XYZ file of C-alpha atoms in Angstrom:
338
model
C 0.000 0.000 0.000
C 1.219 3.507 -0.839
C -0.112 6.940 0.084
C 0.274 9.354 -2.829
C -0.184 13.016 -1.957
C -2.719 14.799 -4.155
C -1.605 18.008 -5.834
C -4.768 20.156 -6.191
C -3.429 21.306 -9.567
C -3.217 17.740 -10.894
C -6.574 17.163 -12.547
C -6.091 13.412 -12.841
C -5.208 13.041 -9.167
C -8.142 15.244 -8.136
C -10.457 13.177 -10.335
C -9.207 9.909 -8.828
C -9.525 11.271 -5.281
C -13.076 12.490 -5.947
C -14.013 9.139 -7.504
C -12.701 7.217 -4.486
C -14.664 9.411 -2.098
C -17.772 9.160 -4.256
C -17.642 5.359 -4.329
C -17.606 5.288 -0.522
C -20.296 7.972 -0.186
C -22.752 6.119 -2.405
C -22.543 3.074 -0.129
C -22.083 4.626 3.322
C -23.873 7.990 3.143
C -26.173 8.246 0.115
C -27.967 11.174 1.782
C -24.919 13.387 1.120
C -24.819 15.279 -2.183
C -22.332 14.011 -4.779
C -18.829 15.385 -4.371
C -17.644 17.326 -7.417
C -14.081 17.727 -8.649
C -14.447 21.494 -8.231
C -15.366 21.009 -4.581
C -12.459 18.625 -4.014
C -9.961 21.019 -5.569
C -11.246 23.880 -3.406
C -11.034 21.871 -0.209
C -7.513 20.653 -0.941
C -6.265 24.104 -1.954
C -7.902 26.262 0.709
C -9.536 24.158 3.408
C -11.838 25.869 5.885
C -9.548 28.778 6.733
C -6.447 28.381 4.564
C -5.187 25.334 6.500
C -6.192 22.596 4.058
C -5.857 18.943 4.901
C -3.216 17.020 2.967
C -5.137 14.719 0.648
C -3.836 11.343 -0.520
C -4.722 8.564 -2.868
C -4.468 5.107 -1.333
C -2.785 2.968 -3.984
C -2.298 -0.808 -3.903
C -1.128 -2.952 -6.795
C -1.089 0.114 -9.029
C -4.801 0.752 -8.401
C -6.499 3.508 -6.391
C -8.264 1.725 -3.554
C -9.181 4.650 -1.315
C -8.463 8.172 -0.103
C -6.953 9.726 3.021
C -6.647 13.186 4.580
C -4.116 14.331 7.177
C -5.251 17.466 8.993
C -3.508 19.601 11.615
C -3.684 23.238 12.673
C -1.177 25.873 13.600
C -3.890 28.124 15.043
C -4.516 25.857 18.057
C -4.652 22.212 19.186
C -1.021 21.649 18.347
C -1.180 18.238 20.037
C -3.732 16.820 17.608
C -3.741 15.281 14.138
C -7.107 14.424 12.608
C -7.050 11.524 10.190
C -9.850 10.912 7.702
C -9.783 8.010 5.278
C -11.917 5.409 3.600
C -11.461 2.416 1.345
C -13.342 1.856 -1.898
C -16.185 -0.610 -1.196
C -14.721 -3.054 -3.734
C -11.430 -3.223 -1.814
C -12.503 -3.428 1.806
C -11.545 -6.064 4.384
C -8.064 -6.484 2.917
C -6.143 -4.509 5.553
C -5.823 -1.269 3.578
C -7.539 0.812 6.272
C -5.184 -0.473 8.953
C -2.166 0.340 6.781
C -3.440 3.855 6.146
C -4.019 4.434 9.852
C -0.519 3.185 10.632
C 1.100 5.440 8.042
C -0.780 8.569 9.106
C -0.193 7.827 12.790
C 3.517 7.500 12.083
C 3.490 10.935 10.473
C 1.657 12.416 13.465
C 4.263 10.972 15.840
C 7.116 12.287 13.700
C 5.595 15.771 13.801
C 5.279 15.700 17.575
C 1.518 15.278 17.756
C 0.430 13.432 20.886
C -3.163 12.583 19.971
C -4.961 11.362 16.872
C -8.617 11.467 15.985
C -10.760 10.098 13.218
C -14.436 9.790 12.426
C -16.844 7.542 10.599
C -20.521 7.085 9.996
C -22.474 5.366 12.743
C -22.061 1.879 11.316
C -20.929 -1.247 13.155
C -17.902 -1.571 10.875
C -16.568 1.875 11.843
C -16.914 1.132 15.556
C -15.261 -2.273 15.197
C -12.325 -0.830 13.251
C -11.790 1.937 15.788
C -11.960 -0.447 18.721
C -9.454 -2.801 17.101
C -6.966 0.067 16.926
C -7.493 1.447 20.421
C -9.583 4.434 19.370
C -12.425 5.365 21.715
C -15.696 6.986 20.697
C -15.532 10.412 22.350
C -18.459 12.217 20.698
C -21.398 11.787 18.330
C -22.463 14.335 15.746
C -25.694 14.529 13.803
C -26.232 15.815 10.284
C -29.600 17.519 9.842
C -31.114 19.010 6.717
C -33.703 21.699 6.228
C -35.794 21.412 3.071
C -36.942 24.953 2.420
C -40.014 23.943 0.425
C -41.305 22.263 3.603
C -40.844 25.329 5.804
C -44.134 26.548 7.311
C -43.682 30.290 6.935
C -46.697 31.123 9.074
C -45.089 29.287 12.004
C -41.690 30.826 11.195
C -43.252 34.292 11.246
C -44.915 33.558 14.582
C -41.607 32.433 16.080
C -39.858 35.466 14.593
C -42.349 37.853 16.230
C -42.094 36.032 19.537
C -38.295 36.036 19.492
C -38.118 39.670 18.390
C -40.180 40.693 21.413
C -37.580 39.056 23.659
C -34.632 40.582 21.811
C -35.752 44.183 21.456
C -32.441 45.417 22.856
C -30.626 44.114 19.777
C -30.467 45.005 16.097
C -29.766 42.416 13.421
C -27.244 43.310 10.727
C -26.796 41.536 7.370
C -23.269 41.203 6.022
C -22.572 39.533 2.665
C -19.015 40.768 2.235
C -15.860 40.876 4.335
C -16.017 41.967 7.949
C -15.300 45.719 8.124
C -11.691 46.337 9.064
C -12.644 48.563 11.976
C -14.716 45.814 13.581
C -12.613 42.756 12.916
C -11.160 42.589 16.452
C -14.674 42.640 17.896
C -15.763 39.967 15.423
C -12.887 37.722 16.458
C -14.021 37.974 20.082
C -17.632 37.228 19.112
C -16.732 34.243 16.935
C -14.977 32.651 19.913
C -18.421 32.084 21.482
C -18.598 28.905 19.389
C -16.155 27.372 21.873
C -19.053 27.008 24.319
C -20.609 24.329 22.104
C -20.243 20.865 23.690
C -17.256 18.733 22.707
C -18.161 15.796 24.960
C -15.097 13.691 25.841
C -12.893 14.875 22.983
C -9.405 16.020 23.973
C -9.526 19.328 22.144
C -8.706 22.859 23.221
C -10.722 25.983 22.524
C -10.155 27.266 19.017
C -8.170 30.498 18.873
C -9.646 33.257 16.732
C -7.830 36.327 15.485
C -8.381 38.917 12.751
C -6.008 36.910 10.557
C -8.107 33.792 10.978
C -11.343 35.668 10.237
C -9.818 36.850 6.963
C -8.501 33.372 6.202
C -12.012 31.927 6.593
C -13.452 34.586 4.282
C -10.724 34.129 1.675
C -10.850 30.333 1.713
C -14.582 30.183 1.100
C -14.531 32.898 -1.544
C -11.802 31.038 -3.411
C -13.761 27.790 -3.077
C -16.762 29.421 -4.747
C -18.877 29.793 -1.627
C -20.998 32.883 -1.030
C -20.949 33.626 2.694
C -23.907 35.362 4.291
C -23.258 36.452 7.869
C -26.027 37.806 10.087
C -25.068 39.232 13.450
C -26.723 40.850 16.448
C -25.542 44.128 17.959
C -26.633 45.428 21.357
C -28.299 48.762 20.638
C -27.182 50.567 23.781
C -23.550 49.458 24.001
C -22.766 48.482 20.418
C -21.427 45.119 21.617
C -21.551 42.238 19.158
C -23.799 39.608 20.706
C -24.023 36.679 18.305
C -24.064 35.518 14.719
C -25.186 32.895 12.267
C -23.525 32.115 8.934
C -24.770 30.246 5.878
C -22.581 29.429 2.889
C -24.153 28.917 -0.541
C -22.269 27.005 -3.226
C -22.201 29.307 -6.265
C -21.655 26.304 -8.539
C -24.686 24.541 -7.036
C -26.853 27.363 -5.652
C -29.551 24.944 -4.508
C -27.209 23.809 -1.704
C -26.567 25.676 1.508
C -24.315 24.886 4.464
C -24.951 26.173 7.954
C -21.675 27.316 9.470
C -21.423 28.757 12.984
C -24.377 29.895 15.040
C -23.330 31.225 18.423
C -24.408 33.790 21.003
C -21.940 35.436 23.370
C -22.526 34.220 26.923
C -23.339 37.666 28.334
C -26.161 38.068 25.810
C -27.911 34.723 26.167
C -31.466 34.322 27.399
C -33.060 36.585 24.767
C -33.790 33.911 22.122
C -31.143 35.463 19.895
C -30.032 32.109 18.480
C -33.510 31.321 17.178
C -34.094 34.875 15.982
C -30.817 34.935 14.058
C -31.659 31.715 12.238
C -35.202 32.886 11.448
C -33.949 36.199 10.087
C -31.346 34.338 8.023
C -34.153 32.311 6.433
C -35.919 35.541 5.457
C -32.719 36.883 3.941
C -32.073 33.695 2.007
C -35.649 33.675 0.719
C -35.089 37.162 -0.706
C -31.553 36.753 -2.051
C -31.101 33.041 -2.825
C -34.274 31.999 -4.698
C -32.650 28.796 -6.026
C -31.659 27.546 -2.581
C -33.464 24.312 -1.687
C -31.656 22.766 1.284
C -29.429 23.749 4.210
C -27.290 21.145 5.993
C -26.062 21.551 9.552
C -23.947 19.539 12.002
C -24.360 19.492 15.781
C -22.993 17.419 18.608
C -25.753 15.039 19.652
C -25.435 16.493 23.167
C -26.081 20.077 21.994
C -29.682 20.085 23.204
C -30.224 23.833 22.857
C -29.204 24.161 19.214
C -30.907 20.900 18.290
C -34.160 22.261 19.736
C -33.757 25.391 17.592
C -33.122 23.338 14.459
C -36.030 21.030 15.117
C -38.318 24.031 15.594
C -37.285 25.089 12.083
C -38.074 21.679 10.599
C -34.626 20.134 10.181
C -34.580 16.350 9.563
C -31.904 13.921 10.785
C -29.961 12.535 7.825
C -27.099 10.640 9.458
C -24.889 10.290 12.532
C -21.117 10.325 12.740
C -18.896 8.903 15.475
C -15.750 10.774 16.534
C -12.898 8.611 17.819
C -9.678 9.614 19.528
C -6.698 8.208 21.374
C -3.444 9.510 22.861
C -0.223 8.462 21.176
C 2.126 8.557 24.139
C 2.287 5.124 25.692
C -0.733 3.860 23.771
C 0.710 0.357 23.659
C -0.854 -0.359 20.298
C 2.256 -0.274 18.164
C 0.290 1.427 15.394
C 2.548 3.607 13.323
C 5.702 2.885 15.284
C 8.862 3.473 13.230
């Protein structure tokens, strides 16, 4: 088995990587939209905030039998490497997954990382594989989807009026371009509210946000062909930024939307701002994104508050993912040892 790094500028490699991921998606997660080569190239070039994962083709006997990503950050969580990989359904149960895990774990050790994580859909095979390699399930995440044609606008309007009455001390501001330079420090502080979302038993540190990272997020998604719509709440009396919600729309497939962060700063909670922000975002999208049909969102299964908000808006559960992790120091597994 060989891991061949994918150059985002190599169209053949990108095509092979996309095909390997697509083969696995069709079997394991048919509810996900097909992955396009354009999307793959954008992810591998720019990532979420200009820290893209290193993509690989898994090659055995001269044939592509899977894909693998190696992801780390220099912003925070310097102890952690996140490993994502899958084997083509036609080539499973031949040991390729174990070899990939060993190779990526070896790289993490060599780079001084002391913990690895991976994830998989909530299938028995994923749990069995993780257990065999000493990885513990530390969290569960749920993918939900809102189908906009099913949204009951009369109920949404009622909830909007009710929430607005509780949040009269705040104004909502629409932003479909970069954060204004004069406010970027305040935005970085507001964005950090997402760190209050539950992480369950995962060994991860709070993410560190800075003006540079805010710009990196904006640039990465613009370069990937995503239109970012950010709606935020400002306290009328003090001018403090209180919370935000963000939806990205794929300009190549404008029927698809992705919910990014929704978070309210701790000092401003208790005014139904989270619900109001999401309701106002739906109004904005209705006006400005007429081709949009669905919005996908991820939440930790333990995030009761945000799940209640999403369910009030009619989101449906599509699939569950399991997040596994283990420390590398003294793990006793021998996986990836030189």
